[in-house]
Short mmCIF file of C-alpha atoms and ligand atoms in Angstrom, two decimals:
data_model
loop_
_atom_site.label_atom_id
_atom_site.label_comp_id
_atom_site.label_asym_id
_atom_site.label_seq_id
_atom_site.Cartn_x
_atom_site.Cartn_y
_atom_site.Cartn_z
CA MET D 214 46.51 26.63 23.56
CA GLU D 215 43.38 27.07 25.70
CA ILE D 216 40.31 26.73 23.48
CA PHE D 217 36.68 27.29 24.49
CA HIS D 218 33.91 25.79 22.36
CA ILE D 219 30.50 27.27 23.10
CA SER D 220 27.56 25.39 21.67
CA ALA D 221 23.89 24.48 22.17
CA GLU D 222 24.58 20.78 21.46
CA CYS D 223 27.32 18.23 22.16
CA TYR D 224 27.14 14.45 21.75
CA PRO D 225 26.46 12.47 23.94
CA VAL D 226 25.18 15.17 26.31
CA ALA D 227 22.41 16.52 24.07
CA LYS D 228 21.97 15.93 20.33
CA VAL D 229 19.57 17.14 17.68
CA GLY D 230 21.82 16.77 14.63
CA GLY D 231 25.32 17.12 13.24
CA LEU D 232 26.26 20.10 15.44
CA ALA D 233 26.29 17.73 18.43
CA ASP D 234 28.49 15.20 16.64
CA VAL D 235 31.03 17.87 15.71
CA VAL D 236 31.18 19.49 19.16
CA GLY D 237 31.41 16.04 20.77
CA ALA D 238 34.38 15.04 18.60
CA LEU D 239 36.50 17.99 17.42
CA PRO D 240 37.37 19.11 21.01
CA LYS D 241 38.48 15.57 21.90
CA TYR D 242 40.92 15.47 19.00
CA GLN D 243 42.14 19.01 19.74
CA ASN D 244 42.71 17.95 23.34
CA ASN D 245 44.64 14.86 22.19
CA ALA D 246 46.79 17.15 20.05
CA GLY D 247 48.01 18.88 23.22
CA ASN D 248 45.55 21.75 23.70
CA ALA D 249 43.48 22.54 26.79
CA VAL D 250 39.94 22.32 25.48
CA ARG D 251 36.71 23.25 27.29
CA VAL D 252 33.20 22.78 25.95
CA VAL D 253 30.44 24.94 27.40
CA MET D 254 26.77 24.18 26.78
CA PRO D 255 23.39 24.61 28.48
CA CYS D 256 22.33 22.12 31.13
CA TYR D 257 19.22 20.38 29.74
CA ASP D 258 17.24 17.70 31.51
CA THR D 259 19.01 14.81 29.73
CA LYS D 260 20.03 11.26 30.57
CA PHE D 261 23.69 12.31 30.50
CA LYS D 262 23.08 14.94 33.20
CA ILE D 263 21.37 12.39 35.44
CA GLU D 264 23.93 9.62 34.94
CA ASN D 265 27.14 11.64 35.42
CA HIS D 266 28.78 13.51 38.28
CA PHE D 267 29.34 17.24 38.37
CA GLU D 268 30.86 19.83 40.66
CA CYS D 269 29.78 23.44 40.82
CA VAL D 270 32.72 25.70 39.89
CA HIS D 271 30.93 29.05 39.71
CA TRP D 272 27.54 30.58 40.35
CA GLY D 273 25.87 33.90 39.75
CA HIS D 274 22.82 35.68 38.37
CA VAL D 275 22.05 36.53 34.76
CA LYS D 276 20.38 39.88 34.40
CA LEU D 277 18.20 39.86 31.31
CA GLY D 278 16.46 43.21 31.30
CA SER D 279 14.13 43.07 34.28
CA PHE D 280 14.51 39.27 34.64
CA ASN D 281 17.04 37.81 37.00
CA PHE D 282 17.99 34.14 36.58
CA PRO D 283 20.28 32.36 39.05
CA PHE D 284 22.82 30.10 37.33
CA ASN D 285 25.52 27.53 38.19
CA ILE D 286 28.47 26.37 36.11
CA LEU D 287 28.78 22.62 36.54
CA LYS D 288 31.96 20.80 35.56
CA GLU D 289 31.77 17.12 34.66
CA LYS D 290 34.14 15.52 37.16
CA THR D 291 35.95 12.83 35.18
CA ASN D 292 36.61 14.41 31.75
CA ALA D 293 35.19 11.17 30.37
CA LEU D 294 34.44 12.78 27.03
CA GLY D 295 38.10 13.57 26.39
CA PHE D 296 37.81 17.28 27.21
CA GLU D 297 36.52 19.45 30.04
CA LEU D 298 32.75 19.74 29.85
CA TYR D 299 30.93 22.61 31.55
CA LEU D 300 27.16 22.86 31.78
CA VAL D 301 25.49 26.20 32.34
CA GLU D 302 22.61 25.40 34.66
CA ILE D 303 19.76 27.91 34.53
CA PRO D 304 16.92 25.74 35.85
CA GLU D 305 14.06 28.03 34.90
CA LEU D 306 15.15 28.13 31.24
CA PHE D 307 16.91 24.84 30.52
CA ASN D 308 15.57 22.17 32.84
CA ARG D 309 13.53 20.83 29.93
CA LYS D 310 13.69 17.75 27.72
CA GLU D 311 14.09 19.40 24.31
CA VAL D 312 17.04 21.46 23.13
CA TYR D 313 15.06 23.87 20.93
CA GLY D 314 11.53 24.76 20.00
CA TYR D 315 10.32 26.83 22.95
CA GLN D 316 8.69 30.26 22.76
CA ASP D 317 11.40 31.71 24.98
CA ASP D 318 14.37 30.33 22.98
CA ILE D 319 15.74 33.87 22.54
CA GLU D 320 15.71 34.45 26.31
CA ARG D 321 17.14 30.96 26.92
CA PHE D 322 20.14 31.22 24.61
CA LEU D 323 20.86 34.85 25.41
CA SER D 324 20.96 34.00 29.13
CA PHE D 325 23.23 31.06 28.35
CA GLN D 326 25.65 33.32 26.47
CA ILE D 327 25.69 35.97 29.21
CA ALA D 328 26.18 33.41 32.00
CA THR D 329 29.05 31.82 30.04
CA LEU D 330 30.87 35.14 29.61
CA ASP D 331 30.19 36.14 33.24
CA TRP D 332 31.93 32.96 34.32
CA ILE D 333 34.83 33.30 31.86
CA ILE D 334 35.69 36.83 33.01
CA GLY D 335 35.66 35.61 36.63
CA ARG D 336 38.35 32.99 35.91
CA GLU D 337 41.98 33.71 36.64
CA ASP D 338 43.16 33.22 33.04
CA VAL D 339 41.49 34.23 29.82
CA PRO D 340 41.27 31.67 26.97
CA ASP D 341 43.47 31.94 23.89
CA VAL D 342 40.49 31.62 21.59
CA ILE D 343 36.70 31.22 21.78
CA ASN D 344 35.02 29.12 19.07
CA CYS D 345 31.26 29.79 18.87
CA HIS D 346 28.94 27.43 17.03
CA ASP D 347 25.84 28.57 15.13
CA HIS D 348 23.45 31.39 15.98
CA HIS D 349 22.72 30.26 19.56
CA THR D 350 26.15 31.60 20.50
CA GLY D 351 26.28 34.36 17.89
CA LEU D 352 26.07 37.34 20.25
CA ILE D 353 29.19 36.31 22.15
CA PRO D 354 31.66 37.88 19.66
CA PHE D 355 29.67 41.14 19.88
CA MET D 356 29.50 41.15 23.68
CA MET D 357 33.24 40.40 23.92
CA LEU D 358 33.99 43.41 21.73
CA TYR D 359 31.50 45.97 22.97
CA CYS D 360 29.89 45.19 26.35
CA ASN D 361 31.54 47.15 29.14
CA LYS D 362 31.60 44.34 31.64
CA TYR D 363 33.46 42.01 29.25
CA GLU D 364 36.26 44.47 28.52
CA LYS D 365 38.75 41.86 29.73
CA LEU D 366 37.88 39.76 26.66
CA ARG D 367 38.18 42.52 24.07
CA ASN D 368 41.49 41.20 22.73
CA ILE D 369 40.56 37.53 22.81
CA PRO D 370 39.96 36.25 19.28
CA SER D 371 36.58 34.69 18.60
CA MET D 372 35.57 32.47 15.70
CA ILE D 373 32.07 31.55 14.51
CA THR D 374 31.58 28.17 12.90
CA ILE D 375 28.46 28.04 10.74
CA HIS D 376 26.93 24.56 10.80
CA ASN D 377 23.64 25.72 9.30
CA GLY D 378 23.10 29.22 7.94
CA LEU D 379 19.35 28.79 7.44
CA TYR D 380 18.69 29.38 11.13
CA GLN D 381 19.80 32.81 12.31
CA GLY D 382 18.28 33.60 15.72
CA GLN D 383 16.54 36.87 14.76
CA PHE D 384 14.67 38.99 17.31
CA GLY D 385 13.25 42.48 17.55
CA PHE D 386 14.93 45.60 18.89
CA ASP D 387 12.29 45.62 21.64
CA LYS D 388 14.58 43.08 23.34
CA LEU D 389 17.72 45.19 22.96
CA TYR D 390 17.60 45.94 26.69
CA TYR D 391 18.37 42.24 27.39
CA LEU D 392 21.99 42.84 26.38
CA PRO D 393 24.53 43.92 28.99
CA GLU D 394 25.41 47.63 28.80
CA PHE D 395 27.39 48.74 25.74
CA ASP D 396 28.12 52.00 23.94
CA LEU D 397 25.04 52.65 21.77
CA ALA D 398 27.31 54.04 19.05
CA HIS D 399 27.75 50.34 18.10
CA VAL D 400 24.07 49.45 17.97
CA ASN D 401 24.09 49.25 14.15
CA VAL D 402 26.40 46.23 14.40
CA LEU D 403 23.44 44.27 15.77
CA GLU D 404 21.15 45.13 12.88
CA TRP D 405 20.46 43.02 9.82
CA ASP D 406 17.23 43.39 7.86
CA ASN D 407 15.56 45.53 10.55
CA CYS D 408 16.10 43.16 13.43
CA ILE D 409 18.83 41.77 15.66
CA ASN D 410 20.17 38.78 13.75
CA SER D 411 22.41 36.66 15.99
CA LEU D 412 24.19 34.87 13.15
CA ALA D 413 24.78 38.09 11.20
CA VAL D 414 26.19 39.71 14.36
CA ALA D 415 28.63 36.82 14.78
CA ILE D 416 29.68 37.02 11.13
CA LYS D 417 30.38 40.74 11.55
CA CYS D 418 32.16 40.57 14.91
CA ALA D 419 34.04 37.27 14.97
CA TRP D 420 37.69 37.42 13.99
CA ALA D 421 37.17 34.44 11.68
CA VAL D 422 34.23 32.68 10.09
CA THR D 423 34.28 29.02 9.18
CA THR D 424 31.74 26.84 7.45
CA VAL D 425 31.69 23.07 7.71
CA SER D 426 32.69 22.43 4.09
CA PRO D 427 34.43 24.44 1.33
CA SER D 428 31.54 24.01 -1.14
CA TYR D 429 29.02 25.29 1.39
CA LEU D 430 31.13 28.42 1.83
CA ASN D 431 30.94 29.00 -1.94
CA GLU D 432 27.20 28.33 -2.04
CA ILE D 433 26.26 30.70 0.79
CA ASN D 434 27.76 33.55 -1.16
CA TYR D 435 24.78 33.09 -3.49
CA SER D 436 22.12 31.62 -1.23
CA ALA D 437 22.15 32.12 2.53
CA ASN D 438 18.65 33.11 3.59
CA GLY D 439 19.38 36.83 3.26
CA LEU D 440 22.99 36.87 4.48
CA GLU D 441 24.63 36.54 1.03
CA SER D 442 25.97 40.09 0.76
CA LEU D 443 27.33 40.02 4.31
CA LEU D 444 29.07 36.71 3.69
CA ASN D 445 30.61 38.14 0.53
CA LEU D 446 31.95 41.08 2.52
CA VAL D 447 33.70 38.84 5.06
CA ARG D 448 35.17 36.41 2.56
CA TYR D 449 38.65 37.67 3.56
CA LYS D 450 38.27 36.14 7.03
CA SER D 451 36.32 33.01 6.02
CA LYS D 452 37.31 29.44 5.40
CA GLY D 453 35.43 26.22 4.66
CA ILE D 454 36.78 23.34 6.76
CA LEU D 455 35.28 19.95 6.01
CA ASN D 456 33.94 18.16 9.09
CA GLY D 457 35.49 14.94 10.24
CA ILE D 458 33.81 12.06 12.04
CA ASP D 459 34.58 10.48 15.38
CA ILE D 460 36.07 7.18 14.23
CA GLU D 461 35.98 5.84 17.80
CA VAL D 462 32.21 6.32 18.12
CA TRP D 463 31.53 5.35 14.49
CA ASP D 464 33.40 2.10 14.06
CA PRO D 465 31.53 -0.98 12.78
CA ASP D 466 34.16 -3.16 14.45
CA THR D 467 33.35 -1.94 17.98
CA ASP D 468 29.94 -0.23 17.73
CA ARG D 469 27.82 -1.68 20.55
CA MET D 470 24.60 -0.63 18.88
CA LEU D 471 25.02 -3.15 16.06
CA GLU D 472 23.68 -6.67 15.87
CA LYS D 473 27.04 -7.87 14.57
CA ASN D 474 30.38 -6.09 14.50
CA TYR D 475 32.47 -6.25 11.35
CA SER D 476 35.50 -4.76 9.68
CA ILE D 477 36.72 -4.37 6.14
CA LYS D 478 37.87 -8.01 6.30
CA ASN D 479 34.41 -9.52 6.83
CA PHE D 480 32.02 -6.72 5.94
CA GLU D 481 29.87 -8.75 3.56
CA LYS D 482 28.83 -11.22 6.22
CA GLY D 483 28.68 -8.58 8.96
CA LYS D 484 26.49 -6.23 6.96
CA GLN D 485 24.16 -9.06 5.99
CA GLU D 486 23.56 -9.98 9.66
CA ASN D 487 22.74 -6.38 10.51
CA LYS D 488 20.49 -6.20 7.47
CA GLU D 489 18.63 -9.33 8.58
CA LYS D 490 18.08 -7.82 12.02
CA LEU D 491 16.78 -4.58 10.49
CA CYS D 492 14.55 -6.47 8.07
CA SER D 493 13.07 -8.58 10.84
CA LEU D 494 12.39 -5.45 12.90
CA PHE D 495 10.70 -3.67 9.99
CA ASN D 496 9.17 -6.54 8.06
CA LEU D 497 11.42 -6.10 5.01
CA ASP D 498 12.99 -8.59 2.61
CA PRO D 499 16.70 -9.22 3.39
CA THR D 500 17.34 -10.73 -0.04
CA LYS D 501 16.60 -7.39 -1.77
CA PRO D 502 18.65 -4.19 -1.75
CA LEU D 503 17.82 -1.90 1.17
CA PHE D 504 17.66 1.88 0.61
CA SER D 505 17.45 3.99 3.77
CA PHE D 506 17.11 7.59 4.82
CA ILE D 507 18.11 9.02 8.21
CA GLY D 508 17.49 12.63 9.10
CA ARG D 509 15.25 15.58 9.65
CA LEU D 510 12.19 15.37 7.39
CA LEU D 511 12.42 18.89 6.03
CA GLU D 512 12.66 20.50 2.59
CA GLU D 513 16.31 21.39 3.16
CA LYS D 514 17.04 17.65 3.42
CA GLY D 515 14.86 16.90 0.38
CA GLY D 516 12.41 15.25 2.77
CA ASP D 517 9.47 16.41 0.65
CA LEU D 518 10.86 14.39 -2.31
CA LEU D 519 10.94 11.15 -0.35
CA PRO D 520 7.24 10.14 -0.37
CA HIS D 521 6.96 10.59 -4.15
CA ALA D 522 10.36 9.08 -4.92
CA ALA D 523 9.67 6.09 -2.65
CA ALA D 524 6.25 5.48 -4.19
CA LEU D 525 7.64 5.70 -7.73
CA ALA D 526 10.70 3.54 -7.06
CA LEU D 527 8.64 0.93 -5.24
CA SER D 528 5.96 0.73 -7.89
CA GLU D 529 8.46 0.58 -10.76
CA ASN D 530 10.47 -2.11 -8.99
CA PHE D 531 7.67 -3.81 -7.14
CA GLN D 532 9.06 -6.30 -4.61
CA GLN D 533 12.59 -5.78 -5.95
CA ILE D 534 13.77 -3.25 -3.36
CA ASN D 535 13.24 -2.19 0.27
CA ILE D 536 13.00 1.36 1.53
CA LEU D 537 13.29 2.34 5.20
CA ILE D 538 12.90 5.88 6.54
CA LEU D 539 14.07 7.09 9.98
CA GLY D 540 13.32 10.69 10.86
CA SER D 541 10.91 13.32 11.98
CA GLY D 542 10.11 16.92 11.15
CA ASN D 543 7.41 18.29 8.87
CA THR D 544 4.13 16.58 9.81
CA THR D 545 2.81 16.62 6.23
CA ILE D 546 5.89 14.73 5.04
CA GLU D 547 5.57 12.32 7.98
CA LYS D 548 1.94 11.63 7.07
CA GLN D 549 2.72 11.19 3.37
CA LEU D 550 5.47 8.71 4.21
CA ASN D 551 3.18 6.75 6.51
CA SER D 552 0.40 6.72 3.92
CA LEU D 553 2.58 4.42 1.75
CA LEU D 554 2.81 1.75 4.44
CA GLN D 555 -0.32 -0.10 3.39
CA ASP D 556 0.50 -0.29 -0.33
CA TYR D 557 4.10 -1.47 0.02
CA LYS D 558 3.92 -3.75 3.04
CA GLY D 559 6.93 -6.05 3.22
CA ASN D 560 9.15 -3.72 1.18
CA TYR D 561 8.72 -0.36 2.87
CA ASN D 562 8.64 0.95 6.42
CA THR D 563 9.14 4.07 8.52
CA PHE D 564 10.21 5.02 12.02
CA ILE D 565 8.96 8.52 12.69
CA GLY D 566 11.04 9.87 15.56
CA TYR D 567 14.60 10.08 16.79
CA ASN D 568 16.51 6.90 17.67
CA GLU D 569 20.30 6.93 17.93
CA GLU D 570 20.62 3.16 18.25
CA LEU D 571 18.45 2.48 15.24
CA ALA D 572 20.46 5.01 13.20
CA HIS D 573 23.64 3.00 13.85
CA LEU D 574 21.94 -0.24 12.85
CA ILE D 575 20.65 1.39 9.66
CA TYR D 576 24.11 2.65 8.67
CA ALA D 577 25.38 -0.91 9.11
CA GLY D 578 22.49 -2.91 7.67
CA SER D 579 21.58 -0.83 4.61
CA ASP D 580 22.99 -1.18 1.12
CA PHE D 581 22.38 2.44 0.09
CA LEU D 582 21.73 5.65 2.01
CA LEU D 583 19.56 8.32 0.40
CA MET D 584 20.56 11.98 0.85
CA PRO D 585 18.52 14.05 -1.63
CA SER D 586 19.35 17.31 0.21
CA ARG D 587 18.58 20.75 -1.19
CA VAL D 588 21.05 22.24 1.28
CA GLU D 589 23.79 20.30 3.07
CA PRO D 590 26.38 22.42 4.92
CA CYS D 591 28.52 19.31 5.38
CA GLY D 592 26.43 16.24 6.11
CA LEU D 593 27.79 13.53 8.33
CA ASN D 594 25.47 10.70 7.31
CA GLN D 595 27.33 10.07 4.06
CA MET D 596 30.61 9.74 5.96
CA TYR D 597 29.08 7.38 8.53
CA SER D 598 27.55 5.29 5.77
CA LEU D 599 30.88 5.07 3.91
CA ARG D 600 32.60 3.90 7.07
CA TYR D 601 29.93 1.22 7.50
CA GLY D 602 30.22 0.02 3.88
CA THR D 603 26.92 1.55 2.77
CA ILE D 604 26.90 3.45 -0.49
CA PRO D 605 25.59 7.03 -0.26
CA ILE D 606 23.21 8.33 -2.93
CA VAL D 607 23.58 12.09 -2.78
CA ARG D 608 22.58 15.28 -4.49
CA ARG D 609 25.70 17.22 -5.42
CA THR D 610 25.47 20.09 -2.96
CA GLY D 611 27.58 21.54 -0.11
CA GLY D 612 29.58 18.97 1.81
CA LEU D 613 28.05 16.12 -0.20
CA LYS D 614 29.83 17.49 -3.25
CA ASP D 615 33.10 17.60 -1.29
CA THR D 616 32.91 14.05 0.05
CA VAL D 617 31.14 11.85 -2.51
CA VAL D 618 32.29 11.24 -6.09
CA ASP D 619 30.10 9.14 -8.39
CA PHE D 620 31.25 5.55 -8.97
CA GLY D 621 31.07 6.27 -12.70
CA ASP D 622 33.99 8.65 -12.13
CA ASN D 623 35.89 6.07 -10.05
CA GLY D 624 34.23 7.32 -6.88
CA ILE D 625 32.48 5.79 -3.90
CA GLY D 626 28.87 6.88 -4.25
CA ILE D 627 26.00 7.66 -6.56
CA CYS D 628 25.42 11.33 -7.36
CA HIS D 629 22.76 13.42 -9.07
CA ASP D 630 22.42 17.14 -9.66
CA GLN D 631 18.77 18.08 -9.22
CA ALA D 632 16.66 17.98 -6.07
CA SER D 633 13.90 16.19 -7.98
CA VAL D 634 11.93 12.97 -7.75
CA GLY D 635 13.20 12.02 -11.22
CA ASP D 636 16.86 12.36 -10.24
CA VAL D 637 16.41 10.38 -7.01
CA CYS D 638 14.63 7.56 -8.88
CA TYR D 639 17.25 7.52 -11.64
CA SER D 640 19.94 7.10 -8.96
CA ILE D 641 17.95 4.28 -7.36
CA GLN D 642 17.82 2.52 -10.76
CA ARG D 643 21.59 2.84 -11.10
CA ALA D 644 21.97 1.46 -7.58
CA ILE D 645 19.82 -1.57 -8.41
CA LEU D 646 22.08 -2.37 -11.37
CA LEU D 647 25.18 -1.90 -9.25
CA TYR D 648 23.73 -4.17 -6.55
CA GLU D 649 23.46 -6.97 -9.10
CA ASP D 650 27.19 -6.68 -9.87
CA LYS D 651 28.45 -7.87 -6.47
CA GLN D 652 32.13 -7.70 -7.37
CA HIS D 653 31.91 -4.06 -8.41
CA LEU D 654 29.64 -3.23 -5.46
CA ASN D 655 32.06 -4.70 -2.93
CA LYS D 656 35.04 -3.01 -4.52
CA ILE D 657 33.33 0.38 -4.09
CA ARG D 658 32.25 -0.46 -0.55
CA LYS D 659 35.83 -1.32 0.39
CA ILE D 660 37.21 1.94 -0.99
CA GLY D 661 34.50 3.81 0.94
CA MET D 662 35.33 2.00 4.17
CA ASN D 663 38.99 2.88 3.73
CA THR D 664 38.39 6.59 3.14
CA ASP D 665 39.89 8.69 5.92
CA HIS D 666 37.40 11.22 7.29
CA SER D 667 38.86 11.25 10.80
CA TRP D 668 39.09 14.42 12.87
CA GLU D 669 42.76 13.71 13.50
CA ARG D 670 43.53 15.01 10.05
CA VAL D 671 40.96 17.82 10.05
CA CYS D 672 41.39 19.25 13.54
CA GLN D 673 44.75 20.73 12.59
CA GLU D 674 42.96 23.02 10.13
CA TYR D 675 41.01 24.53 13.02
CA ILE D 676 44.23 25.02 14.99
CA GLU D 677 45.80 26.78 12.00
CA MET D 678 42.80 29.11 11.82
CA TYR D 679 43.04 29.88 15.55
CA LYS D 680 46.77 30.62 15.19
CA LEU D 681 46.04 32.97 12.33
CA ILE D 682 43.64 35.07 14.41
CA ILE D 683 45.75 34.89 17.57
CA ASN D 684 48.62 36.35 15.55
CA LYS D 685 46.39 39.26 14.53
CA LYS D 686 46.03 40.36 18.15
P1 LIG N 43 21.89 17.89 10.35
O1 LIG N 43 21.67 18.94 9.31
O2 LIG N 43 20.60 17.29 10.80
O3 LIG N 43 22.75 18.33 11.47
P2 LIG N 43 24.02 16.01 9.68
O4 LIG N 43 24.18 15.06 8.53
O5 LIG N 43 25.11 16.99 9.85
O6 LIG N 43 22.60 16.71 9.54
O7 LIG N 43 23.93 15.17 11.03
C1 LIG N 43 22.85 14.40 11.34
C2 LIG N 43 23.17 13.57 12.59
O8 LIG N 43 21.94 13.32 13.27
C3 LIG N 43 23.73 12.20 12.27
O9 LIG N 43 24.49 11.74 13.38
C4 LIG N 43 22.47 11.35 12.11
O10 LIG N 43 22.72 9.97 12.30
C5 LIG N 43 21.63 11.92 13.22
N1 LIG N 43 20.17 11.81 13.04
C6 LIG N 43 19.38 12.60 12.29
N2 LIG N 43 18.09 12.23 12.41
C7 LIG N 43 18.08 11.18 13.24
C8 LIG N 43 17.04 10.34 13.77
N3 LIG N 43 15.77 10.53 13.44
N4 LIG N 43 17.38 9.36 14.63
C9 LIG N 43 18.70 9.17 14.96
N5 LIG N 43 19.70 9.91 14.50
C10 LIG N 43 19.40 10.91 13.65
#
């Protein structure tokens, strides 16, 4: 089967969050399972672009209303990632350091989508299926169905995978003229809440809709930033497929970013050495339990709870625990977190920013990982931490609910129900007690390390979904 994945992120080419991890791993496992898999993404100014070799396989011009942007399709020459990688090079729009956050993001991602389809229709063969990821690629299913110049793709099934339904890529009808020509009888398909909503368009037009966990699919029927009723309507073509993790990239036995590699056989010693490294880097106490957080410092991640929960937990257990925060996002939260540095020196520290290497060391060297999320479509951090023998402390929501059972119910983590400071602190108290019972702690860690979250198992579910829509042709 020839599968195209179209995405704004893909690890290790460009990563902001979990979307990159999924698009960097799922295609590799699909390829290994005997499919011909291509990943298409924008060409940003990243280290990967500079350090790897590409050949130009197609070029053209994107017409975006009165703008005209030249583009190239660059193929990575060696297939080193385990699948064919294609970068859509539109220098004027993408030769920048960041993936998102520019005023012209609508123009950027619309041009990317048009250039991608222009190239695909110019190829000799058409793909069997096109898997779009999140709102940045949400207009593709519409354009395939209705734009005159993409008629060749009308019968090709498309699928939208929703990694995060909070972001929807809305823009005004004043930009309607950016879209390639289509029969205006279909213009209502573009509309949701008085604007063009890229994610809503994908949900309407794609032949199948998947979310990255079953529980998240249930939750967005009640709470999806305005898309609830639409998601209810398309339930018949929707499925929640739990993400996997790339067990080759995330393996404490081979991970080059760690101070000390370890496996299930020697994890106690291995984790301690990584913890000592972390503690020396951040002036923490390696003899005390270490609670960490890795992620975007936003309300959806419960980031706003962290400063208060950390202050309360540290003052109640003064000098009995360590807390380390890695992340960036809301500047108020960042400031609040940094304001605690002075009071809890030696037991608390932060790294405000993004640091892949440090994240790996934290998964390995921590005892507990905090995930107080309000919304968590799947969450990968809890699966990485389990694989590294670190116990996740999660709020029961979305994918966290699907992957972490409380140790009180014979599970592998610590769970609470409310996104509240009180619930987070109560879980920290339970963790401190568990930490004192080393035998029990290590038993849980071992079960966590043995849990299979590999893509090998999961990627077949995607293939089944593709087959289902291909058969509908
Ligand atoms: P998201 O909603 O942000 O996509 P996920 O749990 O799905 O959340 O994935 C987050 C990914 O991003 C993980 O690989 C995590 O390690 C990584 N990550 C998040 N923030 C940072 C950071 N500040 N530094 C390094 N890695 C980070």
